Coordinates of C-alpha atoms in Angstrom, one line a residue:
M160 CA -27.2 -167.7 7.7
T161 CA -27.1 -165.5 4.7
G162 CA -23.7 -164.1 3.9
L163 CA -23.1 -160.7 2.4
G164 CA -22.0 -162.3 -0.9
E165 CA -25.3 -164.0 -1.2
K166 CA -27.2 -160.8 -0.6
M167 CA -25.2 -158.9 -3.2
K168 CA -25.8 -161.8 -5.7
A169 CA -29.5 -161.5 -5.0
G170 CA -29.1 -157.8 -6.0
G171 CA -27.8 -158.8 -9.4
Y172 CA -24.1 -158.4 -8.7
R173 CA -21.3 -160.6 -9.9
T174 CA -19.6 -161.7 -6.7
H175 CA -15.9 -162.6 -6.1
M176 CA -13.7 -162.8 -3.0
V177 CA -10.0 -162.8 -2.6
G178 CA -8.0 -163.3 0.7
K179 CA -8.8 -164.2 4.3
W180 CA -12.1 -166.1 5.0
D181 CA -11.9 -167.1 8.7
A182 CA -15.7 -167.8 8.8
G183 CA -15.9 -171.6 8.8
M184 CA -15.1 -174.5 6.5
A185 CA -16.7 -177.6 8.0
T186 CA -19.1 -178.1 5.1
P187 CA -19.2 -176.6 1.5
Q188 CA -22.0 -174.3 2.8
H189 CA -19.5 -172.7 5.2
T190 CA -17.1 -171.8 2.4
P191 CA -17.2 -168.6 0.3
L192 CA -18.9 -170.5 -2.4
G193 CA -21.6 -171.5 0.0
R194 CA -22.0 -167.9 1.2
G195 CA -22.7 -166.5 -2.3
Y196 CA -19.3 -165.9 -3.9
E197 CA -18.8 -167.2 -7.5
T198 CA -15.0 -167.5 -7.0
W199 CA -12.6 -167.4 -4.1
L200 CA -8.8 -167.4 -3.8
G201 CA -7.5 -167.3 -0.3
Y202 CA -7.1 -169.1 3.0
F203 CA -9.6 -170.4 5.6
Q204 CA -7.9 -169.7 9.0
H205 CA -7.1 -166.3 10.5
A206 CA -3.5 -166.4 9.2
N207 CA -0.9 -168.4 7.3
D208 CA 2.7 -168.0 6.2
Y209 CA 3.0 -165.5 3.4
Y210 CA 5.4 -167.7 1.5
R211 CA 4.9 -171.4 2.6
K212 CA 1.1 -170.8 2.9
N213 CA 0.9 -173.1 5.9
T214 CA -0.2 -172.3 9.4
G215 CA 2.2 -172.0 12.3
L216 CA 2.8 -170.4 15.7
Q217 CA 4.1 -167.2 14.2
A218 CA 1.0 -167.0 12.0
T219 CA -1.9 -168.1 14.3
G220 CA -0.3 -168.6 17.7
E221 CA -1.6 -172.1 17.9
V222 CA -1.0 -175.8 17.0
D223 CA -4.1 -177.5 15.5
S224 CA -5.0 -181.1 15.4
C225 CA -3.4 -181.4 12.0
L226 CA -0.1 -180.2 13.6
N227 CA -0.1 -177.2 11.3
A228 CA 1.0 -179.5 8.6
H229 CA -1.5 -178.6 5.9
T230 CA -1.3 -175.8 3.4
D231 CA -4.0 -173.2 3.8
F232 CA -4.2 -171.7 0.2
S233 CA -7.2 -172.6 -2.0
F234 CA -9.0 -171.6 -5.2
Y235 CA -12.6 -172.3 -5.8
N236 CA -14.9 -171.7 -8.7
S237 CA -17.5 -173.6 -10.7
T238 CA -15.0 -176.1 -12.2
Y239 CA -12.1 -176.3 -9.8
R240 CA -12.1 -176.6 -6.0
G241 CA -8.8 -177.4 -4.3
P242 CA -5.3 -176.1 -3.6
V243 CA -4.3 -173.0 -5.6
P244 CA -3.3 -174.8 -8.9
D245 CA -0.4 -172.5 -9.9
E246 CA 2.7 -174.2 -8.6
V247 CA 4.7 -170.9 -8.5
S248 CA 2.0 -169.3 -6.3
R249 CA 2.1 -172.3 -3.9
S250 CA 5.9 -172.2 -3.7
S251 CA 8.0 -170.4 -1.1
K252 CA 11.1 -170.3 -3.4
C253 CA 10.9 -166.5 -3.8
R254 CA 11.3 -165.8 -0.1
R255 CA 14.9 -164.5 -0.6
S256 CA 14.2 -162.9 -4.0
A257 CA 15.5 -159.5 -4.7
A258 CA 12.7 -158.9 -7.2
A259 CA 10.6 -155.8 -6.7
D260 CA 7.4 -157.9 -6.2
P261 CA 8.2 -161.6 -5.9
S262 CA 5.6 -163.8 -7.6
C263 CA 5.2 -166.3 -4.7
Y264 CA 4.5 -163.7 -2.0
E265 CA 0.9 -164.3 -1.0
E266 CA -0.2 -160.7 -1.3
H267 CA 1.2 -160.6 -4.8
V268 CA -0.9 -163.6 -5.7
F269 CA -4.0 -161.9 -4.1
K270 CA -3.3 -158.6 -5.9
T271 CA -2.8 -160.3 -9.2
R272 CA -6.1 -162.2 -8.8
V273 CA -8.0 -159.0 -7.9
L274 CA -6.7 -157.2 -11.0
Q275 CA -7.6 -160.3 -13.1
I276 CA -11.1 -160.1 -11.9
I277 CA -11.4 -156.4 -12.7
D278 CA -9.8 -156.9 -16.2
N279 CA -12.2 -159.8 -17.0
H280 CA -15.3 -158.3 -15.7
D281 CA -18.2 -157.4 -18.0
V282 CA -18.7 -153.7 -17.2
T283 CA -22.3 -153.8 -18.1
E284 CA -23.0 -155.8 -14.9
P285 CA -22.5 -154.6 -11.3
L286 CA -19.6 -156.2 -9.4
F287 CA -19.1 -156.9 -5.7
L288 CA -15.5 -157.7 -5.0
M289 CA -14.4 -158.5 -1.4
Y290 CA -10.6 -158.1 -1.0
A291 CA -9.6 -159.3 2.5
F292 CA -5.9 -158.6 2.9
H293 CA -3.7 -160.9 4.9
L294 CA -1.7 -157.7 5.6
L295 CA -1.0 -156.5 8.2
H296 CA -1.5 -159.6 10.2
T297 CA 1.3 -161.8 11.5
P298 CA 3.6 -163.4 10.6
L299 CA 5.5 -160.2 9.7
E300 CA 6.8 -161.0 6.2
V301 CA 7.4 -158.8 3.2
P302 CA 9.6 -158.8 0.1
Q303 CA 13.2 -157.5 0.7
S304 CA 12.6 -154.7 -1.8
Y305 CA 10.0 -153.1 0.4
L306 CA 12.3 -153.2 3.4
K307 CA 14.8 -151.3 1.4
L308 CA 12.2 -148.8 0.4
V309 CA 11.1 -148.0 3.9
D310 CA 14.7 -147.9 5.0
S311 CA 15.5 -145.3 2.4
L312 CA 12.4 -143.2 3.3
V313 CA 13.1 -143.3 7.0
S314 CA 16.8 -142.6 6.5
A315 CA 16.1 -139.6 4.2
A316 CA 13.8 -138.2 6.9
G317 CA 16.7 -138.5 9.4
G318 CA 15.1 -141.3 11.3
H319 CA 15.8 -145.0 12.1
F320 CA 14.0 -148.1 13.2
D321 CA 15.0 -149.5 16.6
S322 CA 12.5 -152.4 16.4
S323 CA 12.9 -154.9 13.5
N324 CA 9.2 -155.8 13.8
R325 CA 8.2 -152.1 13.4
R326 CA 10.4 -152.0 10.3
L327 CA 8.6 -155.0 8.9
Y328 CA 5.2 -153.6 9.8
A329 CA 6.1 -150.3 8.0
A330 CA 7.2 -152.2 4.9
M331 CA 4.0 -154.3 4.9
T332 CA 1.9 -151.2 5.2
Y333 CA 3.8 -149.7 2.2
Y334 CA 3.0 -152.9 0.2
M335 CA -0.7 -152.7 1.1
D336 CA -0.9 -149.1 0.2
E337 CA 0.6 -149.8 -3.2
A338 CA -1.8 -152.8 -3.7
V339 CA -4.8 -150.5 -3.0
G340 CA -3.4 -148.0 -5.5
A341 CA -3.1 -150.8 -8.1
V342 CA -6.7 -151.7 -7.6
V343 CA -7.8 -148.1 -8.0
S344 CA -5.7 -147.8 -11.1
G345 CA -7.2 -151.0 -12.5
L346 CA -10.7 -149.8 -11.9
K347 CA -9.9 -146.5 -13.6
A348 CA -8.4 -148.2 -16.6
R349 CA -11.6 -150.2 -17.2
G350 CA -13.7 -147.1 -16.8
M351 CA -15.3 -148.5 -13.6
W352 CA -14.1 -146.0 -11.0
D353 CA -16.9 -143.4 -11.4
D354 CA -19.4 -146.1 -10.6
T355 CA -17.4 -147.5 -7.7
L356 CA -17.9 -147.3 -3.9
L357 CA -14.6 -148.5 -2.3
V358 CA -14.9 -149.4 1.4
F359 CA -11.6 -149.8 3.4
A360 CA -12.1 -151.0 6.9
S361 CA -10.4 -153.0 9.7
D362 CA -11.9 -155.6 12.0
N363 CA -10.0 -154.6 15.2
G364 CA -7.4 -152.3 16.5
G365 CA -3.7 -153.0 16.0
P366 CA -1.9 -155.7 18.1
I367 CA 0.6 -154.0 20.5
Y368 CA 2.0 -157.3 21.7
E369 CA 5.2 -158.8 20.3
P370 CA 5.5 -159.7 17.5
G371 CA 2.3 -157.7 16.4
A372 CA 4.3 -154.4 16.1
S373 CA 1.3 -152.2 15.8
N374 CA 0.7 -148.8 17.5
N375 CA -2.7 -147.2 18.2
Y376 CA -1.3 -144.0 19.8
P377 CA -2.8 -141.9 21.2
L378 CA -5.5 -144.4 21.9
K379 CA -5.2 -146.9 24.8
G380 CA -4.6 -150.6 24.3
G381 CA -5.1 -152.7 21.1
K382 CA -6.3 -156.0 19.8
F383 CA -7.7 -158.4 22.4
N384 CA -9.1 -155.6 24.6
D385 CA -12.1 -153.3 24.7
F386 CA -10.3 -150.0 25.1
E387 CA -10.4 -147.6 22.2
G388 CA -7.1 -148.9 20.8
G389 CA -8.8 -152.3 20.4
V390 CA -12.2 -151.3 19.1
R391 CA -11.9 -147.9 17.4
T392 CA -10.4 -148.5 14.0
N393 CA -9.4 -146.6 10.8
A394 CA -11.9 -146.7 7.9
F395 CA -12.6 -144.7 4.8
I396 CA -14.8 -144.8 1.8
S397 CA -13.9 -143.5 -1.7
G398 CA -14.8 -143.9 -5.3
G399 CA -16.8 -142.0 -7.9
Q400 CA -20.0 -142.7 -6.1
I401 CA -19.1 -140.4 -3.2
P402 CA -20.9 -137.1 -3.6
V403 CA -18.4 -134.3 -4.4
E404 CA -19.4 -132.2 -1.4
K405 CA -18.7 -135.2 1.0
R406 CA -15.2 -135.9 -0.4
G407 CA -12.4 -135.2 2.1
T408 CA -14.8 -134.9 5.0
V409 CA -14.8 -136.8 8.3
H410 CA -17.9 -138.7 9.6
T411 CA -18.2 -138.5 13.3
G412 CA -21.1 -140.9 13.9
V413 CA -20.8 -144.3 15.5
V414 CA -20.3 -147.0 12.9
S415 CA -20.0 -150.8 13.7
I416 CA -18.2 -153.1 11.3
A417 CA -21.5 -155.0 11.3
D418 CA -23.1 -152.0 9.7
W419 CA -21.5 -152.7 6.3
Y420 CA -23.9 -155.7 5.9
G421 CA -27.0 -153.5 6.1
T422 CA -25.4 -150.5 4.3
L423 CA -24.4 -152.6 1.3
C424 CA -27.7 -154.4 1.2
G425 CA -29.4 -151.0 1.1
I426 CA -27.2 -149.9 -1.8
A427 CA -27.9 -153.1 -3.7
G428 CA -31.6 -152.7 -3.1
V429 CA -32.1 -155.9 -1.2
E430 CA -33.5 -156.5 2.3
Q431 CA -31.0 -157.0 5.1
E432 CA -33.2 -159.5 7.1
D433 CA -31.7 -163.0 7.2
R434 CA -34.6 -165.3 6.1
K435 CA -32.4 -168.4 6.3
A436 CA -31.9 -167.7 10.0
E437 CA -35.6 -167.1 10.6
A438 CA -36.4 -170.4 8.9
A439 CA -33.9 -172.2 11.0
N440 CA -35.1 -170.9 14.4
P441 CA -38.2 -173.2 14.7
V442 CA -35.9 -176.2 14.1
L443 CA -33.4 -175.0 16.6
R444 CA -36.1 -174.3 19.1
A445 CA -37.5 -177.8 18.8
M446 CA -34.1 -179.2 19.4
G447 CA -33.5 -177.1 22.5
L448 CA -30.7 -175.2 20.8
P449 CA -29.9 -171.4 20.9
E450 CA -31.8 -169.4 18.3
L451 CA -30.3 -167.0 15.8
M452 CA -30.9 -163.3 16.5
P453 CA -32.0 -160.8 13.9
V454 CA -29.3 -159.0 11.9
D455 CA -27.8 -156.2 14.0
S456 CA -26.8 -153.8 11.3
V457 CA -27.6 -150.1 10.6
Q458 CA -27.8 -148.8 7.0
Q459 CA -25.3 -146.1 7.4
W460 CA -25.3 -144.6 3.9
P461 CA -28.1 -142.0 4.6
H462 CA -26.1 -141.0 7.8
F463 CA -22.9 -140.6 5.8
I464 CA -24.7 -138.2 3.5
A465 CA -26.5 -136.3 6.2
G466 CA -23.7 -136.3 8.7
T467 CA -25.8 -137.8 11.4
N468 CA -25.2 -140.5 14.0
G469 CA -26.8 -143.7 12.9
R470 CA -26.3 -145.5 16.2
G471 CA -28.0 -143.5 18.9
G472 CA -28.7 -146.7 20.9
S473 CA -26.3 -149.0 22.5
L474 CA -23.5 -150.9 20.7
H475 CA -22.6 -154.3 22.1
L476 CA -18.8 -154.3 21.8
S477 CA -18.2 -157.6 23.6
E478 CA -19.6 -159.5 26.6
Q479 CA -17.4 -157.2 28.7
A480 CA -18.1 -153.9 27.1
V481 CA -21.0 -151.7 25.9
L482 CA -21.0 -148.2 24.2
L483 CA -23.9 -145.8 24.5
W484 CA -22.4 -142.6 23.0
P485 CA -20.5 -140.9 24.5
Y486 CA -20.1 -143.3 27.4
K487 CA -18.4 -146.7 27.4
L488 CA -18.4 -149.2 30.2
V489 CA -15.7 -152.0 30.3
F490 CA -15.6 -154.9 32.8
G491 CA -13.2 -157.7 33.6
E492 CA -9.6 -158.5 32.7
Q493 CA -8.3 -156.6 29.7
P494 CA -4.9 -157.6 28.2
Y495 CA -2.6 -154.9 26.8
G496 CA -4.3 -152.2 28.8
R497 CA -1.5 -149.7 28.3
H498 CA -0.9 -146.3 26.6
T499 CA 1.9 -146.5 24.0
G500 CA 4.0 -143.6 22.9
P501 CA 4.2 -142.2 19.4
Q502 CA 7.2 -144.4 18.6
F503 CA 6.2 -148.0 19.4
P504 CA 7.4 -150.7 19.5
N505 CA 10.9 -149.4 20.2
C506 CA 14.1 -150.5 21.9
T507 CA 12.5 -150.2 25.3
T508 CA 9.7 -152.5 24.2
V509 CA 12.3 -155.0 23.0
H510 CA 14.2 -154.8 26.2
S511 CA 11.0 -155.3 28.2
L512 CA 10.1 -158.4 26.1
Q513 CA 13.6 -160.0 26.4
S514 CA 13.8 -159.1 30.1
D515 CA 10.6 -161.2 30.6
H516 CA 8.2 -158.3 31.2
G517 CA 6.1 -158.6 28.1
P518 CA 4.2 -157.8 26.0
G519 CA 3.8 -161.4 25.1
F520 CA 1.0 -163.1 23.2
V521 CA -2.2 -163.8 25.2
D522 CA -3.9 -166.3 22.9
V523 CA -1.5 -169.3 22.6
K524 CA -3.4 -172.5 21.9
V525 CA -2.7 -176.2 21.5
F526 CA -5.5 -178.4 20.1
G527 CA -7.9 -175.6 20.9
S528 CA -6.9 -175.4 24.5
A529 CA -5.4 -172.2 26.0
V530 CA -1.8 -172.3 27.1
N531 CA -0.5 -169.5 29.3
L532 CA 3.0 -168.0 29.1
S533 CA 3.3 -168.5 32.9
A534 CA 1.7 -170.9 35.3
A535 CA 1.6 -168.1 37.9
R536 CA -1.4 -165.8 37.5
S537 CA 0.5 -162.7 38.6
K538 CA 3.4 -163.3 36.1
Q539 CA 0.9 -164.1 33.3
D540 CA -0.8 -160.8 33.9
E541 CA 2.5 -159.0 33.8
L542 CA 3.5 -160.7 30.6
V543 CA 0.3 -159.6 28.8
W544 CA 0.1 -156.2 30.4
M545 CA -3.2 -157.0 32.0
E546 CA -5.4 -154.2 33.3
S547 CA -8.4 -155.2 35.5
C548 CA -11.6 -153.2 35.3
G549 CA -13.1 -155.7 37.8
D550 CA -16.8 -156.0 38.7
V551 CA -17.3 -152.2 39.1
G552 CA -16.0 -151.6 35.6
C553 CA -14.1 -148.8 33.9
L554 CA -16.3 -145.9 32.6
F555 CA -15.1 -143.4 30.0
N556 CA -16.6 -140.5 28.1
V557 CA -14.9 -141.4 24.8
D558 CA -16.1 -138.2 23.2
A559 CA -14.5 -135.8 25.7
D560 CA -11.7 -138.3 26.6
P561 CA -11.0 -140.6 23.6
H562 CA -7.6 -141.5 25.1
E563 CA -9.4 -143.0 28.2
M564 CA -7.2 -141.2 30.7
E565 CA -10.0 -140.6 33.3
D566 CA -12.0 -143.5 34.7
L567 CA -15.4 -142.2 35.8
A568 CA -16.7 -145.4 37.3
R569 CA -16.2 -144.5 41.0
I570 CA -17.2 -140.8 40.7
P571 CA -20.6 -140.5 42.4
Q572 CA -22.1 -138.1 39.8
Y573 CA -21.6 -140.9 37.1
S574 CA -23.1 -143.7 39.2
E575 CA -26.4 -143.7 37.4
I576 CA -24.8 -143.8 34.0
R577 CA -22.6 -146.7 35.1
S578 CA -25.6 -148.6 36.5
N579 CA -27.7 -148.1 33.4
L580 CA -24.9 -149.2 31.1
A581 CA -24.2 -152.3 33.3
S582 CA -27.9 -153.2 33.1
E583 CA -27.9 -152.7 29.3
L584 CA -24.8 -155.0 28.9
H585 CA -26.5 -157.7 31.0
K586 CA -29.5 -157.6 28.8
L587 CA -27.4 -157.7 25.6
N588 CA -25.4 -160.6 27.0
S589 CA -28.5 -162.6 27.6
A590 CA -29.1 -162.8 23.9
V591 CA -25.5 -163.8 22.9
F592 CA -25.5 -166.7 20.4
R593 CA -23.1 -169.2 21.9
P594 CA -23.9 -172.8 20.9
H595 CA -21.5 -175.7 21.3
R596 CA -19.2 -175.4 18.2
G597 CA -17.7 -178.8 18.4
T598 CA -14.0 -179.7 18.8
D599 CA -11.1 -180.3 16.4
S600 CA -11.8 -183.3 14.2
E601 CA -9.3 -185.7 12.7
A602 CA -11.6 -185.9 9.7
A603 CA -10.5 -182.4 8.7
C604 CA -6.9 -183.6 8.6
L605 CA -7.7 -186.8 6.7
V606 CA -9.9 -185.2 4.1
G607 CA -7.3 -182.5 3.7
L608 CA -4.7 -185.1 2.9
R609 CA -6.9 -186.7 0.3
N610 CA -7.2 -183.3 -1.4
G611 CA -3.6 -182.3 -1.7
G612 CA -2.7 -181.7 2.0
V613 CA -4.9 -178.5 2.0
Y614 CA -7.4 -177.3 4.6
G615 CA -11.0 -177.3 3.4
P616 CA -14.5 -178.7 4.0
F617 CA -14.6 -182.2 5.5
V618 CA -18.3 -182.9 6.1
D619 CA -20.8 -183.6 3.3
V620 CA -18.0 -183.2 0.7
D621 CA -19.0 -185.9 -1.9
G622 CA -18.6 -184.3 -5.3
F623 CA -17.4 -181.0 -3.9
Y624 CA -13.7 -181.2 -4.7
R625 CA -12.9 -181.2 -8.4
G626 CA -10.3 -180.5 -11.1
Q627 CA -7.2 -181.5 -9.2
E628 CA -4.3 -183.5 -10.5
P629 CA -3.9 -186.9 -8.8
P630 CA -1.0 -186.9 -6.2
S631 CA 2.4 -188.2 -7.2
I632 CA 3.9 -191.3 -5.6
V633 CA 6.0 -189.2 -3.3
E634 CA 3.0 -187.2 -2.2
R635 CA 1.0 -190.3 -1.5
L636 CA 3.9 -191.6 0.6
E637 CA 4.1 -188.3 2.5
H638 CA 0.4 -188.3 3.1
E639 CA 0.4 -191.9 4.4
I640 CA 3.0 -191.0 6.9
E641 CA 1.1 -187.9 8.0
H642 CA -2.1 -190.1 8.2
R643 CA -0.4 -192.4 10.7
V644 CA 0.8 -189.4 12.8
F645 CA -2.7 -187.9 12.9
D646 CA -4.1 -191.3 14.0
Q647 CA -1.6 -191.3 16.9
I648 CA -2.5 -187.9 18.2
A649 CA -6.3 -188.1 17.5
P650 CA -7.3 -189.7 20.8
E651 CA -8.5 -187.1 23.3
S652 CA -6.3 -188.5 26.1
V653 CA -3.2 -188.1 23.9
Q654 CA -4.1 -184.5 23.1
Q655 CA -4.8 -183.7 26.7
S656 CA -1.4 -185.1 27.6
V657 CA 0.3 -183.0 25.0
V658 CA -1.5 -179.8 26.2
A659 CA -0.4 -180.6 29.8
Q660 CA 3.2 -181.0 28.7
V661 CA 3.2 -177.8 26.7
R662 CA 1.6 -175.9 29.7
T663 CA 4.6 -177.1 31.8
A664 CA 7.3 -176.4 29.2
L665 CA 6.3 -173.1 27.7
P666 CA 6.9 -171.0 30.9
Q667 CA 10.3 -172.6 31.1
V668 CA 11.4 -171.6 27.6
R669 CA 9.5 -168.4 27.0
E670 CA 12.6 -166.2 27.6
V671 CA 14.5 -168.1 25.0
L672 CA 11.7 -167.8 22.5
A673 CA 11.2 -164.1 23.2
V674 CA 14.7 -163.4 21.8
N675 CA 13.4 -164.2 18.3
F676 CA 10.3 -162.1 18.6
D677 CA 11.9 -158.7 18.0
F678 CA 15.3 -157.2 17.6
A679 CA 16.7 -153.7 18.4
G680 CA 19.8 -151.9 17.2
T681 CA 22.2 -152.4 14.3
V682 CA 24.4 -155.3 13.4
C683 CA 28.0 -155.1 12.0
W684 CA 29.7 -158.3 10.9
F685 CA 33.3 -159.4 11.6
S686 CA 35.4 -162.4 10.7
T687 CA 37.5 -164.1 13.4
A688 CA 40.8 -163.0 11.9
G689 CA 41.3 -159.3 12.4
A690 CA 38.2 -158.8 14.4
K691 CA 39.7 -155.9 16.4
E692 CA 41.0 -154.2 13.3
L693 CA 37.6 -154.5 11.6
A694 CA 35.9 -153.2 14.7
Q695 CA 38.2 -150.2 14.7
D696 CA 37.5 -149.6 11.0
F697 CA 33.7 -149.8 11.6
A698 CA 34.1 -147.4 14.5
H699 CA 35.4 -144.8 12.1
K700 CA 32.1 -145.3 10.2
Q701 CA 30.3 -144.7 13.5
C702 CA 29.2 -148.4 13.7
L703 CA 30.8 -148.8 17.1
Q704 CA 30.9 -145.2 18.0
P705 CA 28.4 -145.6 20.9
C706 CA 30.7 -148.2 22.5
L707 CA 33.8 -146.0 22.2
A708 CA 32.0 -142.9 23.3
A709 CA 31.0 -144.8 26.5
G710 CA 34.7 -145.4 27.2
A711 CA 34.8 -149.1 26.4
S712 CA 37.9 -150.5 24.7
V713 CA 37.4 -152.6 21.6
D714 CA 39.2 -155.5 23.4
K715 CA 36.7 -155.3 26.2
V716 CA 33.8 -155.1 23.9
I717 CA 35.0 -158.2 22.0
C718 CA 35.5 -160.4 25.1
E719 CA 32.8 -159.2 27.4
N720 CA 29.4 -160.9 28.0
R721 CA 29.0 -163.4 25.2
R722 CA 25.5 -164.3 26.5
W723 CA 22.8 -163.2 24.0
R724 CA 20.7 -160.3 25.4
F725 CA 19.5 -158.1 22.6
A726 CA 18.5 -159.5 19.2
V727 CA 19.1 -157.1 16.3
R728 CA 18.4 -156.7 12.6
T729 CA 21.1 -157.1 10.0
V730 CA 22.2 -154.4 7.6
N731 CA 24.6 -156.3 5.5
S732 CA 25.0 -159.9 4.4
P733 CA 27.9 -161.5 6.4
P734 CA 31.2 -162.3 4.6
Q735 CA 32.6 -165.8 4.4
G736 CA 34.3 -166.9 7.6
L737 CA 31.7 -165.2 9.8
A738 CA 32.5 -165.6 13.5
W739 CA 31.5 -162.5 15.3
V740 CA 28.7 -160.0 15.3
A741 CA 28.8 -156.6 16.9
Q742 CA 25.6 -155.8 18.6
L743 CA 24.7 -152.2 19.3
G744 CA 21.8 -152.0 21.7
S745 CA 20.3 -148.6 21.6
A746 CA 19.0 -148.8 25.2
H747 CA 20.9 -149.0 28.5
G748 CA 24.2 -148.4 26.8
E749 CA 25.0 -152.1 26.3
H750 CA 27.1 -152.7 23.3
R751 CA 29.1 -155.8 22.6
L752 CA 30.4 -158.3 20.1
L753 CA 28.6 -161.6 20.2
P754 CA 29.5 -165.1 18.9
A755 CA 27.7 -165.6 15.7
W756 CA 26.3 -169.1 16.4
R757 CA 22.9 -167.5 16.8
K758 CA 23.0 -165.9 13.4
E759 CA 20.1 -167.8 11.9
S760 CA 17.7 -166.2 14.3
Y761 CA 18.1 -162.9 12.7
L762 CA 20.0 -163.4 9.4
W763 CA 16.8 -164.1 7.5
E764 CA 16.4 -160.4 6.7
A765 CA 19.8 -160.1 5.1

């Protein structure tokens, strides 16, 4: 296939990419360099840790065949291809830093690289810069300084957070907003802004499961479903190239994320047809393999200018959903099929999660195999807030009813519309490109070990990696140990056994794990000695006022119910001799002091 970077390069643009790739890495041709970018700094998978730069359950929701042991943080250009060479950037030592913008935070590294590209660019040449933020994807991690910023803003407005995840999400949004501002300032400083078209877009609606912490209100649902909250996203364009009369206006036409391919090709003066795919089809046909379809992309720029709808035909949202404006038809099982309120997630969400009612994560995987939160179908559906549109489907007029409150599928006057859309979806699904994409390969793990313990291409890589320092003796020993572990888990029978064991174990421990996914309320810290006196002192500062107002004595609060129920965020670092923590749950009137042996599960924010 021909990537967008390659198209822009053909149009005479210098091409650079920073951030998330998530579009393949098996061979060098699958990397950003193979798709037309001159340089790339970022990660291959759909998420990593913002500090350690490795993958993990909180980042990706899965365990891969490399046991999530590798770093996923690389830099590629014409002379160097390997792990990000700057040791500070690879480090996680700044995780607890009080600095305004810690240097090892991944988004700081990305922002710095983007500004470097702008500063070093020859302004006589056109530039195509793809900046794919990790923000606001899980894991929810952000510098402490930004948590303090949003705390002060919310407090000044008379509000508060009753979900620690929502607090993190807000702080991450603040960071991204400032990063976009820094890029705009950088372009203006170089005199490039007047010639710039800035496109800001999202690839899916926000995740409303825990710990996703997003909210698509007033739209229904979110990531992983075909309701408007999952597929209708925020986007805007800006820059000096926007005609003055169009600035500050809203475009109401249907736009697919796939349309940026054709739109930017049109602006660059190159064709949007994929000649590589066309050339590959005879070979695929001869081998009995699925053929590649023509590019499905509408050049939207003329429609932006004219204010017209560029997609008057059907838009294939997924194999279970089709949109033919203004009607949308959705089939099958749809996780997170709920309407959220304007404040979400909140204390009720946290209580629901920790009471084993969801919303949990629907896409847990081990070695590429799905693992449900419950072995019972009915409980699994409850945990992921499943809504079934079944074989009849759910039909909505998303122009008149964008919140999808009224399902029209069973109303006789809409039967022809429903039938026509069902036929259209069937036709579109018949052309879906779904080849066998292979399975996890131990080769990916072993080649990664040879190249610094970093994910990257592992097929046809002779001569690809270059410029790296040889590993130290300690690193070689560590890699040898990991190599032996990979050898042990590589056999398919071993992996199948592990998957079976996890499928048995996860439903038994999910309630324990859920405690760490979100916290609600406020924490006050106490030492063992004088706990009652300290509690009374805090009560005067309204820390324990809800308990006392409910008529509970401090003695009873201290002694009652030491079992952990609500997890909560910290507001102060604990003193030496920590032994008790007062938990103020904002829902259900439950307030108590808890033994502090669980402190590490929530103290990381302090």
